[in-house]
Short mmCIF file of C-alpha atoms and ligand atoms in Angstrom, two decimals:
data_model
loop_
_atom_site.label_atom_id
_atom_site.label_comp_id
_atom_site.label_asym_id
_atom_site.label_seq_id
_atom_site.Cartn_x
_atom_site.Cartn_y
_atom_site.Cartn_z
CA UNK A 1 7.42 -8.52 -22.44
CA UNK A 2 10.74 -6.56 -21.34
CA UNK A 3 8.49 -4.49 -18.43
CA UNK A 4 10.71 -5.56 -15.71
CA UNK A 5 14.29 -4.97 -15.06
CA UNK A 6 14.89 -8.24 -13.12
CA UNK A 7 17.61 -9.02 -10.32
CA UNK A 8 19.31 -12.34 -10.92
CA UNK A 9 18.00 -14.66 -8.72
CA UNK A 10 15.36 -17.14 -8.74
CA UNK A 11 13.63 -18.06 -5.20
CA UNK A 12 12.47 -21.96 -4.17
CA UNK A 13 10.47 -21.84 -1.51
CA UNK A 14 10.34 -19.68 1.61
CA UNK A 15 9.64 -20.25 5.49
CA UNK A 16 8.70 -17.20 7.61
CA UNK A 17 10.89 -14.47 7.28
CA UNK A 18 13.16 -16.43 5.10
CA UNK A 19 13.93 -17.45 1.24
CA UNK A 20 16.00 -20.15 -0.41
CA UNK A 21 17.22 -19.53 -4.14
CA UNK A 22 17.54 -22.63 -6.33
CA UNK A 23 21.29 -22.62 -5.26
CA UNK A 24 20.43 -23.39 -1.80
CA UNK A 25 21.18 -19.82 -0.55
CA UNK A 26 19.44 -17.87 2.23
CA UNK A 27 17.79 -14.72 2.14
CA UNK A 28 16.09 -12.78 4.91
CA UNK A 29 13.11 -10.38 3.45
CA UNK A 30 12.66 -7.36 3.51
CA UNK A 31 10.54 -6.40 1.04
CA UNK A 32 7.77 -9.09 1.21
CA UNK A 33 6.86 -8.85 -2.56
CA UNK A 34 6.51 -5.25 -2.01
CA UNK A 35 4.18 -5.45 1.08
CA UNK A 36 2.53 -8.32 0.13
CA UNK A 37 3.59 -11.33 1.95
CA UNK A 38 2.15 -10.00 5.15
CA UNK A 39 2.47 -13.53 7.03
CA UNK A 40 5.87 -14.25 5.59
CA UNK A 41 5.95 -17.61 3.61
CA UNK A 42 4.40 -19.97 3.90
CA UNK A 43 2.25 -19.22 6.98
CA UNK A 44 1.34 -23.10 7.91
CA UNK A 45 -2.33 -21.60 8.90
CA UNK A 46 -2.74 -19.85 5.59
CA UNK A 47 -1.51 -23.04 4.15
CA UNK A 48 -4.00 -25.09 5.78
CA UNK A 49 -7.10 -22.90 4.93
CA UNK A 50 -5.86 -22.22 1.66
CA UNK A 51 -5.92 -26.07 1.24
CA UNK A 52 -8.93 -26.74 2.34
CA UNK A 53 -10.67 -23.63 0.09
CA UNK A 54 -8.87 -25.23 -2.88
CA UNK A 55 -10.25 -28.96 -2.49
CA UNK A 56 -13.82 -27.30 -2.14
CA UNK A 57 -14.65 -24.32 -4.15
CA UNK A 58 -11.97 -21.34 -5.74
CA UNK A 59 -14.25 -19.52 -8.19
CA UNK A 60 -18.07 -19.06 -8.63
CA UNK A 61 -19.79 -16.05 -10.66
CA UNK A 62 -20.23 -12.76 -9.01
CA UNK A 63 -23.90 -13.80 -10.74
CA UNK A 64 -24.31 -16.31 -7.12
CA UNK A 65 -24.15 -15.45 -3.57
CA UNK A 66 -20.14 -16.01 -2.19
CA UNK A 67 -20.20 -16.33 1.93
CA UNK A 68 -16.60 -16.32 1.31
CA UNK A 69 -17.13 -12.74 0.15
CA UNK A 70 -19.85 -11.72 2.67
CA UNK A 71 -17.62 -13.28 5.74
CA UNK A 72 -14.28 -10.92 4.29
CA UNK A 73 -17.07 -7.99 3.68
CA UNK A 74 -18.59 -8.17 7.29
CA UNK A 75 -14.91 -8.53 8.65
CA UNK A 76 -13.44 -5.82 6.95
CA UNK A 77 -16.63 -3.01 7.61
CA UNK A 78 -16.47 -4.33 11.17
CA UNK A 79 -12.04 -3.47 11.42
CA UNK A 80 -12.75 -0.45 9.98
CA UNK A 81 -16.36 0.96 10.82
CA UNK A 82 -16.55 1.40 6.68
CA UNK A 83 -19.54 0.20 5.37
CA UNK A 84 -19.51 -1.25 2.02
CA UNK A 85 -16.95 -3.36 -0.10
CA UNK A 86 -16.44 -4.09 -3.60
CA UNK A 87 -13.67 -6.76 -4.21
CA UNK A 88 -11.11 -6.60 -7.13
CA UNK A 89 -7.97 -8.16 -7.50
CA UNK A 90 -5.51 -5.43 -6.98
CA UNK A 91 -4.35 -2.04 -6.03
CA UNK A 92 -4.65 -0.62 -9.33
CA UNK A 93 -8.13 -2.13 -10.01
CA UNK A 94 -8.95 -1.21 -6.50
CA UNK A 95 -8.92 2.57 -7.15
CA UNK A 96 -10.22 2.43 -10.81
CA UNK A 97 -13.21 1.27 -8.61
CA UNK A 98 -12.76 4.44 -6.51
CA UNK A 99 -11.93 6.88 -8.91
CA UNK A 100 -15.17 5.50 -10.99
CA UNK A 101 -17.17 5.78 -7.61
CA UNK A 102 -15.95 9.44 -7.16
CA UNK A 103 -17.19 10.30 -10.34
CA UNK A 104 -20.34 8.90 -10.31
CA UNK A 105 -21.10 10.48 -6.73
CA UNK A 106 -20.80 13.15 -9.01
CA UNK A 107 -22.36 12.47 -11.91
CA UNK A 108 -25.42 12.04 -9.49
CA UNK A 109 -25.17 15.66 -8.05
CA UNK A 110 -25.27 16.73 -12.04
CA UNK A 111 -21.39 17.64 -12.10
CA UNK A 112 -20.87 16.33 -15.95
CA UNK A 113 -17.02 16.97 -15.58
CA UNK A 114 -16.03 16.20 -12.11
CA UNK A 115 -12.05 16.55 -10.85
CA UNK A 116 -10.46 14.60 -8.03
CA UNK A 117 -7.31 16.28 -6.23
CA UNK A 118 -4.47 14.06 -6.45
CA UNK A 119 -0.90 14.38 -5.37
CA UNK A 120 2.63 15.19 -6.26
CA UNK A 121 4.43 11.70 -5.69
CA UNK A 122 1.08 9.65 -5.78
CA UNK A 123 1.50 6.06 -6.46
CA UNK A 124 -2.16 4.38 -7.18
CA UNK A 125 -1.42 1.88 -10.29
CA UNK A 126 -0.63 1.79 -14.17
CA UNK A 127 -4.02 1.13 -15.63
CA UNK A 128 -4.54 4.37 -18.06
CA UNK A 129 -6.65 6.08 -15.05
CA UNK A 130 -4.63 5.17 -12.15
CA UNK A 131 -1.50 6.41 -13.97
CA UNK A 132 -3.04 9.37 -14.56
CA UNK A 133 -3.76 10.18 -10.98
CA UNK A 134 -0.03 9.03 -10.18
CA UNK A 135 2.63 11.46 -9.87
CA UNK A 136 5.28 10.10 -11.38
CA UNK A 137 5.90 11.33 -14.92
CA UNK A 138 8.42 8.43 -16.04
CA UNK A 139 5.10 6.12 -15.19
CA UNK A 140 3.34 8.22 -17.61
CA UNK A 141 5.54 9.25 -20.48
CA UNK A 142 4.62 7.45 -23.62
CA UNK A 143 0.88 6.69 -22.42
CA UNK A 144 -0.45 10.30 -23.31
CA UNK A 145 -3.19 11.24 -23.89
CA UNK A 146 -3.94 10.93 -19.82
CA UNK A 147 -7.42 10.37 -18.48
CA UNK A 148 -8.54 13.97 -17.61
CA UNK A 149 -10.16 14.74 -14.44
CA UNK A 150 -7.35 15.17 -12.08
CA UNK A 151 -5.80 17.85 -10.64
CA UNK A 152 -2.64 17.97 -8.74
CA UNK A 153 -1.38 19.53 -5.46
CA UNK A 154 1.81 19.14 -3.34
CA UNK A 155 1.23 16.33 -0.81
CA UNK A 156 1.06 16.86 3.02
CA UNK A 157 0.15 20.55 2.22
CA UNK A 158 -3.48 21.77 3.48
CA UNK A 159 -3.04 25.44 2.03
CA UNK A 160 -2.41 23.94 -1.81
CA UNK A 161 -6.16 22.09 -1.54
CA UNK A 162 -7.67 25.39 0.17
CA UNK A 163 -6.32 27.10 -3.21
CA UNK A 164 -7.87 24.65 -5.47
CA UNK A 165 -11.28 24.31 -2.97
CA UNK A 166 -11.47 28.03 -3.96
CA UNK A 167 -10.52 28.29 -7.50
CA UNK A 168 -11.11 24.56 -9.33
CA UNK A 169 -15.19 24.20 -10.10
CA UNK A 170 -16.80 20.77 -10.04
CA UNK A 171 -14.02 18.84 -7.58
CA UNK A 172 -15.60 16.00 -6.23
CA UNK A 173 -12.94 13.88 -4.32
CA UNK A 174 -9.42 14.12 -2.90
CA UNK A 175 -7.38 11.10 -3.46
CA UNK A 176 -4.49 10.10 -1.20
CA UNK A 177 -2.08 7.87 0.68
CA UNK A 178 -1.77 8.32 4.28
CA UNK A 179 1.52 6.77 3.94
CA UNK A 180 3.48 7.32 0.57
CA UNK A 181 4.66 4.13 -0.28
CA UNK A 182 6.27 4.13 -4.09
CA UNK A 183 6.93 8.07 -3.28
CA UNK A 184 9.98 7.76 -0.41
CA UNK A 185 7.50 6.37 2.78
CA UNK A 186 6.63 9.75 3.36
CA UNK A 187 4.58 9.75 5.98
CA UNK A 188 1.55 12.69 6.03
CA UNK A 189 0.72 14.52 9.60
CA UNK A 190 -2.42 14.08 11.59
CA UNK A 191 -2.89 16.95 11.10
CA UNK A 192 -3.41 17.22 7.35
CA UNK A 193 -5.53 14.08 7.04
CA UNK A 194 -7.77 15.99 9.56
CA UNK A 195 -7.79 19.43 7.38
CA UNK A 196 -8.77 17.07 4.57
CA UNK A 197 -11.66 15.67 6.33
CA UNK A 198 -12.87 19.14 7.06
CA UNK A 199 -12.34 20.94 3.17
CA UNK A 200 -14.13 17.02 2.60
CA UNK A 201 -16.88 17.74 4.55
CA UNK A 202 -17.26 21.77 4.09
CA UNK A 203 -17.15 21.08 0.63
CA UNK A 204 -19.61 17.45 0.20
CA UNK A 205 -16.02 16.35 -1.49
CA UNK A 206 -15.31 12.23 -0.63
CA UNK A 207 -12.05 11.62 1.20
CA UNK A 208 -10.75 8.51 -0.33
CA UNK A 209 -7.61 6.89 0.77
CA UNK A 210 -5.33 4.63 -0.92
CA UNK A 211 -3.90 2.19 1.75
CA UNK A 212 -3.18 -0.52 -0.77
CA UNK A 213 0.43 -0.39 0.96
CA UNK A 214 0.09 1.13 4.52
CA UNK A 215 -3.23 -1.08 5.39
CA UNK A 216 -3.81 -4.26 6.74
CA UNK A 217 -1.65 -4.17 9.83
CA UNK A 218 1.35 -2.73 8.76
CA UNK A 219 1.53 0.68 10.47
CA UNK A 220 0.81 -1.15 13.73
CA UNK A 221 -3.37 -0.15 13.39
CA UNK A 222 -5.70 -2.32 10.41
CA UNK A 223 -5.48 0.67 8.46
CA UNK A 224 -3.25 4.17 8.34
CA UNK A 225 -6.32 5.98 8.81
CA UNK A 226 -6.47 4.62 12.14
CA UNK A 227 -3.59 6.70 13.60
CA UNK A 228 -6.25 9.74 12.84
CA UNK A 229 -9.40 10.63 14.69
CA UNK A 230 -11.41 10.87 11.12
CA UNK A 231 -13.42 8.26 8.76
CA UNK A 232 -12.50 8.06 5.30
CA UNK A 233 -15.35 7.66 2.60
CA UNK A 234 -13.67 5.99 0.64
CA UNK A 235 -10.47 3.25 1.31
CA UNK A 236 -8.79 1.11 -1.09
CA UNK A 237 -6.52 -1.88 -0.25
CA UNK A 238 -4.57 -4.59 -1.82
CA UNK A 239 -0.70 -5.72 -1.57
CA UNK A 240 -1.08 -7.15 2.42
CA UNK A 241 -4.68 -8.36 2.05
CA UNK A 242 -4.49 -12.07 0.85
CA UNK A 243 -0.77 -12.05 1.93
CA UNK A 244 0.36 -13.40 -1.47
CA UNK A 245 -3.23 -14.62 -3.23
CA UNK A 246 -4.36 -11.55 -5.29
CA UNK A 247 -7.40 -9.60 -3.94
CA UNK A 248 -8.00 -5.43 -4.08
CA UNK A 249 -10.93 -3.85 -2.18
CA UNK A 250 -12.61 -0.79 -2.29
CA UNK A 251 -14.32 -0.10 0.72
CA UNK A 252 -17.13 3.02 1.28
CA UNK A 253 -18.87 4.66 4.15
CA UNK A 254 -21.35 7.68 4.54
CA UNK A 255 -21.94 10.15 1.39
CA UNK A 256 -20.44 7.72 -0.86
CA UNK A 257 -22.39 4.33 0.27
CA UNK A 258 -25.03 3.69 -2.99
CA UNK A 259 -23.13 4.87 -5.42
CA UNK A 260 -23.42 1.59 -7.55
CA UNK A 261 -26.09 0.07 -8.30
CA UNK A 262 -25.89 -3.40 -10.23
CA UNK A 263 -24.30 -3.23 -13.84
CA UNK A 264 -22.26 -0.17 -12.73
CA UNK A 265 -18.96 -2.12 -11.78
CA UNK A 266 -17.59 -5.22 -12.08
CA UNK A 267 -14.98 -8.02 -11.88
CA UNK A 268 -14.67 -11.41 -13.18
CA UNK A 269 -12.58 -13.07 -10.41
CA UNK A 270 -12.84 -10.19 -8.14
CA UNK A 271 -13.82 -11.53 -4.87
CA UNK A 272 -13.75 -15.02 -4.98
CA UNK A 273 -13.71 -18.12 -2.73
CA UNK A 274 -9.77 -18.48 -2.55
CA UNK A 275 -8.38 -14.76 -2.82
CA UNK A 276 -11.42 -14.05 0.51
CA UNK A 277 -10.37 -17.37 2.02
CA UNK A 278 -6.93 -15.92 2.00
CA UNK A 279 -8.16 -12.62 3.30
CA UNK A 280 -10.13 -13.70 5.80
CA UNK A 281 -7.22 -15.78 7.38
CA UNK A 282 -4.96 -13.42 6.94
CA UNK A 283 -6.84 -11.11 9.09
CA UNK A 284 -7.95 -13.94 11.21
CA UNK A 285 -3.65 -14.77 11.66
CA UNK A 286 -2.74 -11.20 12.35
CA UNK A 287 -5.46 -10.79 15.12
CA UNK A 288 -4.34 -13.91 17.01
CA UNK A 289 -0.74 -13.79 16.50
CA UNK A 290 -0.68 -9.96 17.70
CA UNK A 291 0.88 -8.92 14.62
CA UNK A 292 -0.34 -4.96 14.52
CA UNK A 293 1.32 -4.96 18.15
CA UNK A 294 4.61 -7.07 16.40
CA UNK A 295 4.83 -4.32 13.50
CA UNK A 296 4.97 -1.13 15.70
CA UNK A 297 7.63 -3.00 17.93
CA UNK A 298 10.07 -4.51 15.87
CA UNK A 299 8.94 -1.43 13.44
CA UNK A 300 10.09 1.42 16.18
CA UNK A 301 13.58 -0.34 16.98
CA UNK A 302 14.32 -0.69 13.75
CA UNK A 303 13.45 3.27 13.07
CA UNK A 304 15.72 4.02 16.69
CA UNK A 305 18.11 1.64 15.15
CA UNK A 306 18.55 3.28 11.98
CA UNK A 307 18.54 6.64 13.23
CA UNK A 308 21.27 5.99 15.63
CA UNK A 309 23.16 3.81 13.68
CA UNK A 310 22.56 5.86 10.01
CA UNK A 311 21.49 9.33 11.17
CA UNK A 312 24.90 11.25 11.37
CA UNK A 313 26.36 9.97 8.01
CA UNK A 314 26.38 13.02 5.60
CA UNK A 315 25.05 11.20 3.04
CA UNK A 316 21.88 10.14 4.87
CA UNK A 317 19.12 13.09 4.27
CA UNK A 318 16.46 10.91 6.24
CA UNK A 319 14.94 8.04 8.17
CA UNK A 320 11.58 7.87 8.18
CA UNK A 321 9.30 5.17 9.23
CA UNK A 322 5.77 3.94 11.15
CA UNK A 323 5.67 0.49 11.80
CA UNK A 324 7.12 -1.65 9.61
CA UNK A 325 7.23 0.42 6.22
CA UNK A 326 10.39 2.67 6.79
CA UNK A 327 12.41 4.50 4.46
CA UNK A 328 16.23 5.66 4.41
CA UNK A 329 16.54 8.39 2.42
CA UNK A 330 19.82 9.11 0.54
CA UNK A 331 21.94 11.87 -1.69
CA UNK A 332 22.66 9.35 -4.12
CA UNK A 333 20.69 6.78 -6.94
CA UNK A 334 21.30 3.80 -4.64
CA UNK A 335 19.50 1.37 -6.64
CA UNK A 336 22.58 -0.73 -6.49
CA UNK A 337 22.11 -1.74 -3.21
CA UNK A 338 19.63 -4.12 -3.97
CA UNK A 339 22.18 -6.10 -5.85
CA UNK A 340 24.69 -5.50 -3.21
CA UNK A 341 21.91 -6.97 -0.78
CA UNK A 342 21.40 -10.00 -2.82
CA UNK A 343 24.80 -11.07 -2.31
CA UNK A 344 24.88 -10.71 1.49
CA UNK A 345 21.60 -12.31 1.55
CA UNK A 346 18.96 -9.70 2.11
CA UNK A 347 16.39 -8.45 0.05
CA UNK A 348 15.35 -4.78 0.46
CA UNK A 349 13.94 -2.35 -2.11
CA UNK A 350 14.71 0.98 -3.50
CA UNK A 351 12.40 4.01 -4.93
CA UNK A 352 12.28 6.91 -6.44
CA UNK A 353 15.84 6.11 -6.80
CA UNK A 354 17.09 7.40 -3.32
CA UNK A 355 15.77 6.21 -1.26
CA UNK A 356 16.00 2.68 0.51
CA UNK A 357 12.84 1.07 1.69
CA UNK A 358 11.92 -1.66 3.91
CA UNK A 359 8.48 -3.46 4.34
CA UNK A 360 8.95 -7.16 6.11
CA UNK A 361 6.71 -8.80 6.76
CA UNK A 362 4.88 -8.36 9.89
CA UNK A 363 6.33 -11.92 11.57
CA UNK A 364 9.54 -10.45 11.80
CA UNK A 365 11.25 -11.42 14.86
CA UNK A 366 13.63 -8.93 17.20
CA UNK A 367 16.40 -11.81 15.96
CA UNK A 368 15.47 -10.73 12.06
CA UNK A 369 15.53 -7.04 12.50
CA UNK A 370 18.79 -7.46 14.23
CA UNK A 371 20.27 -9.49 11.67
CA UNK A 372 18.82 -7.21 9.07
CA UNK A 373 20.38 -3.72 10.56
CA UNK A 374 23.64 -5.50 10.83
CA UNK A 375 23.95 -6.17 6.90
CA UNK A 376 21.99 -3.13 5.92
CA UNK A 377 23.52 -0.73 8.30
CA UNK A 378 27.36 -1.40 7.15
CA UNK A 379 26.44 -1.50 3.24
CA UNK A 380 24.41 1.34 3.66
CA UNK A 381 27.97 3.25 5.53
CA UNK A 382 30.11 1.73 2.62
CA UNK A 383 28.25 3.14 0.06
CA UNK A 384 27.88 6.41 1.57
CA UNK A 385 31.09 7.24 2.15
CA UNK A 386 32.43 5.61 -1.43
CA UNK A 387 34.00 8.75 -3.15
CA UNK A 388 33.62 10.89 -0.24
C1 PLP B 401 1.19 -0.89 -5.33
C2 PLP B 401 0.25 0.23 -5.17
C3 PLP B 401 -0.83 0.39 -6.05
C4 PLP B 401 -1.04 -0.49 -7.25
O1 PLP B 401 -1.28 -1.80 -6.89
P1 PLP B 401 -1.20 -2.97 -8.02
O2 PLP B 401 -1.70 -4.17 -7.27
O3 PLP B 401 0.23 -3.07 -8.43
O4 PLP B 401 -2.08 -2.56 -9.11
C5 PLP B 401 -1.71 1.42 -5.80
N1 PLP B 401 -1.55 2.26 -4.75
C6 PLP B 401 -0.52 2.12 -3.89
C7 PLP B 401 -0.41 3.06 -2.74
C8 PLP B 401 0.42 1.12 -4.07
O5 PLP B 401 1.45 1.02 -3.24
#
């Protein structure tokens, strides 16, 4: 189906940071299948385990016992101090299993119509309830009549959740990214993810946050959260997980550990041998090969960079970043750049139609952010000052 408007170009292979098309040409990413290919390509230690996995086992009923799945469970409770995990196989699915959670938590306190507090520029997925909690009306038009059961507040804003703490009945959760990803990277303070565990906690309300895009390493911590002093309840991830094999997770701690009980969620493929084998090396990779400390590096000179390179052209409103998800925001549509990129042989992204975004992957080298900024940071100038 027509759901995609696609560049024109058609990728081989890949090595590291690196991408071939089928004409032989070069590409240096920056994008990383939106946040995805957390190792790069073709990591040769995510190769090898993958390759083993595959000769021995890659699916077995969730009706059986997976170590696979217990191993990537125990891991992830252990990065995180969370302690449960249900395994899906992405970020959409991944807080359909949260948003379901939420609602039985309150279900269980005899709320029969409980709300969650979502936010203005949300991103969490296009499954009928995940769209609904997004806030992005051009993901929504045409799919009405929304799931009900959200309400919606301005994001980073403590004052706007007070308001509906002391006005909306029967709110059982706030949903929201540490880091919006889809929304501009705009990044929330300390501050406000520290209000929110208080109205949380005041109120008996579960904190969940969606770090399907800011987890796993990329902020330069395992998860967003981790910048914070506080605990979520509740934590979905995806994109960097498997680094390119499929696999969602929602993970819970404290008040909202118990929720489900068997036959109250589900997943056919969710959390099997391959998509954990990839998770589990993944993490296992970006532990030995210092990749959290590689991501805030390379992520803060290429932040510096941009800001001193970028910062005073009048048509740059912002540069935003934390480790290596960092945003350029413009006052122009730019989403021809990402054409433009293609044919100088980068690949970068572009959202909510302003605003340039970058998320390598978290190999990159000092050489690749330097070869990056010196493409990106001239286009970026020409088109700025075209028609000025
Ligand atoms: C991409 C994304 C999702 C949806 O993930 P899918 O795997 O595409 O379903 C949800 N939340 C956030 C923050 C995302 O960036």
């Amino acid at each position: 189906m027509n759901t995609y408007s696609r560049q024109q170009v058609a990728f081989s292979h890949g090595a590291g940071s690196k991408l071939w098309d089928i004409q032989g040409k070069e590409y240096l990413d920056a994008i990383a299948g939106i946040a995805v290919n957390t190792l790069g390509h073709a990591h040769p230690k995510l190769t090898a385990a993958l390759s083993v996995q595959i000769g021995k086992l890659m699916h077995v009923s969730n009706v059986y016992q997976i170590l696979e799945q217990e191993k990537l469970a125990d891991q992830l409770c252990k990065l995180s101090g969370m302690q449960e995990v249900f395994f899906c196989n992405s970020g959409c699915e991944a807080n359909e299993a949260a948003i379901k959670l939420a609602r039985m938590y309150g279900h269980k306190q005899g709320i029969e119509n409980p709300n969650i507090i979502v936010m203005e520029k949300a991103f969490h997925g296009r499954t009928l309830a995940t769209l609904s909690a997004t806030g992005n009306r051009k993901v929504q038009a045409g799919f009405e009549p929304l799931v009900k059961g959200f309400v919606r507040v301005p994001y980073n804003d403590l004052a706007a959740i007070e308001q509906v703490a002391a006005h909306t009945p029967d709110v059982v959760a706030i949903l929201v990214e540490p880091i919006q990803g889809e929304g501009g990277i705009r990044i929330s303070d300390i501050e406000y993810l520290e209000g929110l565990r208080k109205i949380c906690d005041q109120k008996n309300w579960l904190l969940m946050l969606d770090e399907v895009q800011c987890g796993v390493g990329r902020t330069g911590t395992w998860f967003a959260f981790q910048h914070t002093s506080i605990m979520p309840d509740v934590m979905t991830l995806a994109k960097g997980l498997g680094a390119g094999v499929p696999i969602g997770a929602c993970l819970a701690n404290g008040r909202a550990t118990g929720t489900f009980g068997p036959g109250n969620h589900g997943s056919t493929f969710g959390g099997n041998p391959l998509a954990c084998t990839a998770a589990t090396t993944t993490l296992q990779v970006i532990e030995e090969d210092k990749l959290m400390a590689n991501a805030k590096s390379i992520g803060d000179f290429m932040l510096q960079e941009l800001k001193s390179r970028l910062g005073n052209l009048p048509g740059v409103i912002d540069i935003r970043g934390q480790g290596l998800m960092l945003g350029i925001s413009l006052s122009k549509p730019c989403g021809e750049l990402v054409a433009r990129g293609i044919e100088k042989g980068i690949l970068i992204n572009v959202t909510v139609d302003t605003v340039v975004r970058l998320l390598p992957p978290l190999i990159y080298s000092k050489a690749d952010a330097e070869q990056l900024l010196d493409v990106l940071c001239p286009m970026i100038t020409d088109f700025v000052n075209q028609g000025a």
